[in-house]
Amino acid sequence: MHFSTVEAVLEYEVKEPTHFCFNLEAAQWPTQRIVSEKLELSPPVIARCFEDPHFGHRLVRFDAPPGKLALHYKADVQLLQQYHDPNLEEAPVRDIPDEIFHYLLPSRYCESDVLCAAAQKMFGELKPGVSRVRKVVDWITENITYRPGSTCSTTTAKDVYVQRSGVCRDFAHLGITFCRALSIPARMVVGYVWFDEPPQDFHAIFEAWVGGRWVLFDPTGMAPADRLVRVGTGRDAKDVAFCTYFGNIELKRKEVMVLEHDPRPARVVRPREAAVA
Amino acid sequence: MHFSTVEAVLEYEVKEPTHFCFNLEAAQWPTQRIVSEKLELSPPVIARCFEDPHFGHRLVRFDAPPGKLALHYKADVQLLQQYHDPNLEEAPVRDIPDEIFHYLLPSRYCESDVLCAAAQKMFGELKPGVSRVRKVVDWITENITYRPGSTCSTTTAKDVYVQRSGVCRDFAHLGITFCRALSIPARMVVGYVWFDEPPQDFHAIFEAWVGGRWVLFDPTGMAPADRLVRVGTGRDAKDVAFCTYFGNIELKRKEVMVLEHDPRPARVVRPREAAVA
Amino acid sequence: MHFSTVEAVLEYEVKEPTHFCFNLEAAQWPTQRIVSEKLELSPPVIARCFEDPHFGHRLVRFDAPPGKLALHYKADVQLLQQYHDPNLEEAPVRDIPDEIFHYLLPSRYCESDVLCAAAQKMFGELKPGVSRVRKVVDWITENITYRPGSTCSTTTAKDVYVQRSGVCRDFAHLGITFCRALSIPARMVVGYVWFDEPPQDFHAIFEAWVGGRWVLFDPTGMAPADRLVRVGTGRDAKDVAFCTYFGNIELKRKEVMVLEHDPRPARVVRPREAAVA
Amino acid sequence: MHFSTVEAVLEYEVKEPTHFCFNLEAAQWPTQRIVSEKLELSPPVIARCFEDPHFGHRLVRFDAPPGKLALHYKADVQLLQQYHDPNLEEAPVRDIPDEIFHYLLPSRYCESDVLCAAAQKMFGELKPGVSRVRKVVDWITENITYRPGSTCSTTTAKDVYVQRSGVCRDFAHLGITFCRALSIPARMVVGYVWFDEPPQDFHAIFEAWVGGRWVLFDPTGMAPADRLVRVGTGRDAKDVAFCTYFGNIELKRKEVMVLEHDPRPARVVRPREAAVA
């Protein structure tokens, strides 16, 4: 069992009355226990908090007037360790439960329909199972360059596959896309985890449904997947944006801090490229 | 109240063991009452029928062995007439209920993020409300050419906006996309309706959330929206495909028949272009 | 030296006054000698024939009135055999002559800028030279499926790379694109050649500039490149379309016939998929 | 007749041996006379200067070793004033000379094939002639937002049409694309001109072939087109890049200075948005 303290500070300049929907809080999720937490908004606003029934994440919606807006979230979270059988098998499609069937379909950022032939050509002949998903992840790690600034909010898995660079959400989108193209349900997971290399930020990884359960994978190799404090789970990045807004705003400050209270085993760190202007 | 008999016949050549998910049956939906129905599969298969909890549609999933596969669905359905106040207003985003908030987001075929500036430029200054959605629909009707064969299963709203041609699902995708880009929740609706011009087929339209309710629009102008027997409701076409399959099949026959038991008022028919080779 | 008789019959329904530019005739080119030829147009039109100074191909331009239009071209052509040293080397960019420098740049259907990282990842570490171009060609042959109907007139190399299928022009576009991305000048070549498998049609291949000369490659493997009677040479398909027109027409008949007067050595034939509806 | 002094300073960090092709010098062109000029390279390199026979621009090619590289170009140029009949007519396609016929075709950044239907829908019914090109330019000026950072080196006219923002080269690409889609030859022109609003930079506009001559248009409205000192002319931006390179470099400084020696008439200035991060 791991124990982490996570924290996010966000500051905005709100330029016109704007509706916000934040997704910052540690999720109520079977794999983690929120020991303590607080979310502060300044100035105080009347916010509606709710838990999304499909995805389990906790959203905060409110209208903000023009001016400064600051959020501060801090939580202590226990993570249950999960051991996965390295021989987990892919399910035939008939055994994929109705409620997760939709994770086989393409989504805004994951055109598994368009990339189907490429995925089949690259991974279609491999032995099905968790080892195949691992091969997909290895291909991404080896063939996509982590490069901040090389993608934007409308970049899709197809774009990333073509241009061969991106950031964590792009890596996750490509992993999800290949899995779905192989008839393996897959979805995005975002949250807090300590990066060996600065700067700290929110992280995006993915999970694939093998052996009758969801198994986490991080194609960036930036952090151990089982240390991630889960915030959101969704079809792709649009379902788990930390901030969705309707109005005119400017992000002035974003700081993410993670403190892991138990030591990590030593591991090989994958160097990241410096940010592109 | 309208009363329709709808019927679909589908025949496939199944070339390898294939998993099917069909979405053919009239939905259990407040606006319609299924008086009688039957769904026949040949050869008989062990099928799982379930109602999707998010979208209300009724799905049939099963594995089919190689060989012929035929489906025949027939239903008698009563449609409640709905009158909409022509002055329905758009809701401010804060009043959009949590459970339909996701209909503001982009989806696989509806890149409302990418087309946001275009939508704002074309429709942003118009008076908000149902009349604005009507302007969006009119723009599509006037500027997009109905042309079978001009699009395919991976065509998105952006493509349609650029190339200015498509079929009913493309028209609906563009309407949905423009609405979401204007912060109006919108979603796809598919079903059965009589076309003034042959051939009969499944139809796709969309509905926008104005005045606190969902209102149907058909940018193709091919049939009156209130005569549609609803089969599926979803973010876009991928949620409401009449057939999603995993395997190798060939569609050998598709016939859709609609009989409206009460006469329609006379209306202007929009001519359709002949199919492109 | 090979000797071929080539022939093309084209028939159009011209629906409004239309300007045509045809590119059907065997090129005046150092590697071939036109022994005899004739081009018939029916009805007779006043046509302007000219040889493009950049590309060497011979164009026929004219206005056609509404009605039938038929072209018949037939030529006997001798092809010089060309032997290429299998050790031809790539030139450093400084040695690429000014007049072919532009064949390093992206073009309408060959986004070598966008696919640069993928090309570098896949082929960047290989030993430079004609053997590297051969590896590019082999990759295309192995990874792209020949499938009539899977692409259209606006399909680009990026699309083909993503969807993994296409026809001869798409294969050539991808080869050109990868070469340019590796700083090897490359361009499209179209012409007449006998296909082992019907139907006969115009063919598109590409040539890369290695060892100080242009060397032909056919990634489809459908015919030996040195048997092609050259019609056009250009940056990509838009420069060498057999028919560019401005108006409203319908192609009613297209027949291409090739007779090779000397036998071919036996070779392995790559099967092609049947046309997609 | 106008008289301008133009100047460009470029400094690079060359990280590996790199081949450069610069296109910075005022073109030898009938509409301008170079009174004096100098181009300095530091460190001194052995450069090959040549004039492109297709486009008339003057290119400088050389290999640079790792280290600093600086270029300084300065020229005094007289511009002939050109008066265009406001009633210039579009030519029927048959009257478009063979040598400019290719300016009707799509190119890398100008997908006039894809945007054909949109152009026809928006401008197809307008009276042909220079006034129609002016309407195209007005549409761009009104509907596209000038926003530095909103596009990149691979952005095409289609992207700009969809996203509704860009910089000068994007505006020019869209103008070229619409013209070609209307069967009006069009091409890009880049050069030096004084901007009413800083910062100074290279500028890109376009010219359309109407009334038997090339007429300049600037859809950004940032400067009078007849004050532009022409550097390059081409199908689109890839033909007229001020720097094409093969290697690994970083641009450290780019300064463009323009001094117009005769006063401009007062004009309405179009405000530009500030740069996007």
JSON list of C-alpha atoms in Angstrom, two decimals, chain A residues 68-145:
[
{"chain": "A", "resi": 68, "resn": "LYS", "atom": "CA", "xyz": [-9.07, 36.49, -10.26]},
{"chain": "A", "resi": 69, "resn": "LEU", "atom": "CA", "xyz": [-9.98, 32.91, -9.58]},
{"chain": "A", "resi": 70, "resn": "ALA", "atom": "CA", "xyz": [-7.84, 30.55, -7.54]},
{"chain": "A", "resi": 71, "resn": "LEU", "atom": "CA", "xyz": [-8.25, 26.88, -6.65]},
{"chain": "A", "resi": 72, "resn": "HIS", "atom": "CA", "xyz": [-6.27, 24.92, -4.14]},
{"chain": "A", "resi": 73, "resn": "TYR", "atom": "CA", "xyz": [-6.77, 21.20, -3.75]},
{"chain": "A", "resi": 74, "resn": "LYS", "atom": "CA", "xyz": [-4.85, 19.01, -1.33]},
{"chain": "A", "resi": 75, "resn": "ALA", "atom": "CA", "xyz": [-5.44, 15.41, -0.38]},
{"chain": "A", "resi": 76, "resn": "ASP", "atom": "CA", "xyz": [-3.86, 12.48, 1.43]},
{"chain": "A", "resi": 77, "resn": "VAL", "atom": "CA", "xyz": [-4.61, 9.28, -0.40]},
{"chain": "A", "resi": 78, "resn": "GLN", "atom": "CA", "xyz": [-3.85, 5.63, 0.25]},
{"chain": "A", "resi": 79, "resn": "LEU", "atom": "CA", "xyz": [-3.35, 3.48, -2.83]},
{"chain": "A", "resi": 80, "resn": "LEU", "atom": "CA", "xyz": [-4.02, -0.23, -2.75]},
{"chain": "A", "resi": 81, "resn": "GLN", "atom": "CA", "xyz": [-1.32, -2.21, -4.40]},
{"chain": "A", "resi": 82, "resn": "GLN", "atom": "CA", "xyz": [-2.48, -4.36, -7.25]},
{"chain": "A", "resi": 83, "resn": "TYR", "atom": "CA", "xyz": [-0.76, -7.41, -8.53]},
{"chain": "A", "resi": 84, "resn": "HIS", "atom": "CA", "xyz": [-1.65, -8.58, -12.00]},
{"chain": "A", "resi": 85, "resn": "ASP", "atom": "CA", "xyz": [-1.11, -12.05, -13.31]},
{"chain": "A", "resi": 86, "resn": "PRO", "atom": "CA", "xyz": [1.34, -11.60, -16.21]},
{"chain": "A", "resi": 87, "resn": "ASN", "atom": "CA", "xyz": [-0.73, -14.16, -18.13]},
{"chain": "A", "resi": 88, "resn": "LEU", "atom": "CA", "xyz": [-4.02, -12.27, -18.15]},
{"chain": "A", "resi": 89, "resn": "GLU", "atom": "CA", "xyz": [-5.96, -13.14, -21.30]},
{"chain": "A", "resi": 90, "resn": "GLU", "atom": "CA", "xyz": [-7.94, -11.03, -23.70]},
{"chain": "A", "resi": 91, "resn": "ALA", "atom": "CA", "xyz": [-11.65, -11.76, -23.62]},
{"chain": "A", "resi": 92, "resn": "PRO", "atom": "CA", "xyz": [-13.51, -12.72, -26.78]},
{"chain": "A", "resi": 93, "resn": "VAL", "atom": "CA", "xyz": [-15.83, -9.83, -27.68]},
{"chain": "A", "resi": 94, "resn": "ARG", "atom": "CA", "xyz": [-18.91, -11.80, -26.60]},
{"chain": "A", "resi": 95, "resn": "ASP", "atom": "CA", "xyz": [-17.58, -11.82, -23.04]},
{"chain": "A", "resi": 96, "resn": "ILE", "atom": "CA", "xyz": [-17.04, -8.08, -22.85]},
{"chain": "A", "resi": 97, "resn": "PRO", "atom": "CA", "xyz": [-19.76, -6.79, -20.53]},
{"chain": "A", "resi": 98, "resn": "ASP", "atom": "CA", "xyz": [-22.43, -4.54, -22.02]},
{"chain": "A", "resi": 99, "resn": "GLU", "atom": "CA", "xyz": [-21.45, -1.64, -19.80]},
{"chain": "A", "resi": 100, "resn": "ILE", "atom": "CA", "xyz": [-17.87, -1.51, -21.07]},
{"chain": "A", "resi": 101, "resn": "PHE", "atom": "CA", "xyz": [-18.67, -2.42, -24.67]},
{"chain": "A", "resi": 102, "resn": "HIS", "atom": "CA", "xyz": [-18.49, 1.28, -25.63]},
{"chain": "A", "resi": 103, "resn": "TYR", "atom": "CA", "xyz": [-14.77, 1.32, -24.74]},
{"chain": "A", "resi": 104, "resn": "LEU", "atom": "CA", "xyz": [-14.28, -0.67, -27.95]},
{"chain": "A", "resi": 105, "resn": "LEU", "atom": "CA", "xyz": [-15.57, 2.22, -30.08]},
{"chain": "A", "resi": 106, "resn": "PRO", "atom": "CA", "xyz": [-13.62, 5.17, -31.46]},
{"chain": "A", "resi": 107, "resn": "SER", "atom": "CA", "xyz": [-13.85, 8.50, -29.65]},
{"chain": "A", "resi": 108, "resn": "ARG", "atom": "CA", "xyz": [-12.92, 12.12, -30.31]},
{"chain": "A", "resi": 109, "resn": "TYR", "atom": "CA", "xyz": [-9.19, 11.68, -29.85]},
{"chain": "A", "resi": 110, "resn": "CYS", "atom": "CA", "xyz": [-8.92, 7.95, -30.51]},
{"chain": "A", "resi": 111, "resn": "GLU", "atom": "CA", "xyz": [-9.78, 7.07, -34.12]},
{"chain": "A", "resi": 112, "resn": "SER", "atom": "CA", "xyz": [-9.48, 3.32, -33.70]},
{"chain": "A", "resi": 113, "resn": "ASP", "atom": "CA", "xyz": [-11.55, 2.91, -36.87]},
{"chain": "A", "resi": 114, "resn": "VAL", "atom": "CA", "xyz": [-9.03, 4.82, -38.97]},
{"chain": "A", "resi": 115, "resn": "LEU", "atom": "CA", "xyz": [-5.98, 3.16, -37.39]},
{"chain": "A", "resi": 116, "resn": "CYS", "atom": "CA", "xyz": [-7.44, -0.34, -37.42]},
{"chain": "A", "resi": 117, "resn": "ALA", "atom": "CA", "xyz": [-5.42, -1.64, -40.36]},
{"chain": "A", "resi": 118, "resn": "ALA", "atom": "CA", "xyz": [-2.17, -0.23, -38.97]},
{"chain": "A", "resi": 119, "resn": "ALA", "atom": "CA", "xyz": [-2.84, -1.80, -35.55]},
{"chain": "A", "resi": 120, "resn": "GLN", "atom": "CA", "xyz": [-3.71, -5.13, -37.12]},
{"chain": "A", "resi": 121, "resn": "LYS", "atom": "CA", "xyz": [-0.59, -5.04, -39.27]},
{"chain": "A", "resi": 122, "resn": "MET", "atom": "CA", "xyz": [1.68, -4.21, -36.35]},
{"chain": "A", "resi": 123, "resn": "PHE", "atom": "CA", "xyz": [0.12, -6.21, -33.53]},
{"chain": "A", "resi": 124, "resn": "GLY", "atom": "CA", "xyz": [-2.58, -8.42, -35.06]},
{"chain": "A", "resi": 125, "resn": "GLU", "atom": "CA", "xyz": [-0.43, -11.52, -35.27]},
{"chain": "A", "resi": 126, "resn": "LEU", "atom": "CA", "xyz": [0.90, -11.32, -31.71]},
{"chain": "A", "resi": 127, "resn": "LYS", "atom": "CA", "xyz": [-0.32, -13.70, -29.03]},
{"chain": "A", "resi": 128, "resn": "PRO", "atom": "CA", "xyz": [-3.43, -12.15, -27.45]},
{"chain": "A", "resi": 129, "resn": "GLY", "atom": "CA", "xyz": [-3.32, -11.18, -23.79]},
{"chain": "A", "resi": 130, "resn": "VAL", "atom": "CA", "xyz": [-1.71, -8.70, -21.49]},
{"chain": "A", "resi": 131, "resn": "SER", "atom": "CA", "xyz": [1.64, -9.34, -23.18]},
{"chain": "A", "resi": 132, "resn": "ARG", "atom": "CA", "xyz": [0.21, -7.95, -26.42]},
{"chain": "A", "resi": 133, "resn": "VAL", "atom": "CA", "xyz": [-0.88, -4.76, -24.70]},
{"chain": "A", "resi": 134, "resn": "ARG", "atom": "CA", "xyz": [2.62, -4.55, -23.29]},
{"chain": "A", "resi": 135, "resn": "LYS", "atom": "CA", "xyz": [3.98, -4.79, -26.87]},
{"chain": "A", "resi": 136, "resn": "VAL", "atom": "CA", "xyz": [1.71, -1.93, -27.91]},
{"chain": "A", "resi": 137, "resn": "VAL", "atom": "CA", "xyz": [3.01, 0.13, -25.00]},
{"chain": "A", "resi": 138, "resn": "ASP", "atom": "CA", "xyz": [6.62, -0.71, -25.85]},
{"chain": "A", "resi": 139, "resn": "TRP", "atom": "CA", "xyz": [6.11, 0.33, -29.47]},
{"chain": "A", "resi": 140, "resn": "ILE", "atom": "CA", "xyz": [4.77, 3.69, -28.34]},
{"chain": "A", "resi": 141, "resn": "THR", "atom": "CA", "xyz": [7.58, 4.20, -25.88]},
{"chain": "A", "resi": 142, "resn": "GLU", "atom": "CA", "xyz": [10.15, 3.46, -28.55]},
{"chain": "A", "resi": 143, "resn": "ASN", "atom": "CA", "xyz": [8.59, 5.26, -31.48]},
{"chain": "A", "resi": 144, "resn": "ILE", "atom": "CA", "xyz": [6.95, 8.37, -30.07]},
{"chain": "A", "resi": 145, "resn": "THR", "atom": "CA", "xyz": [9.10, 11.20, -28.76]}
]
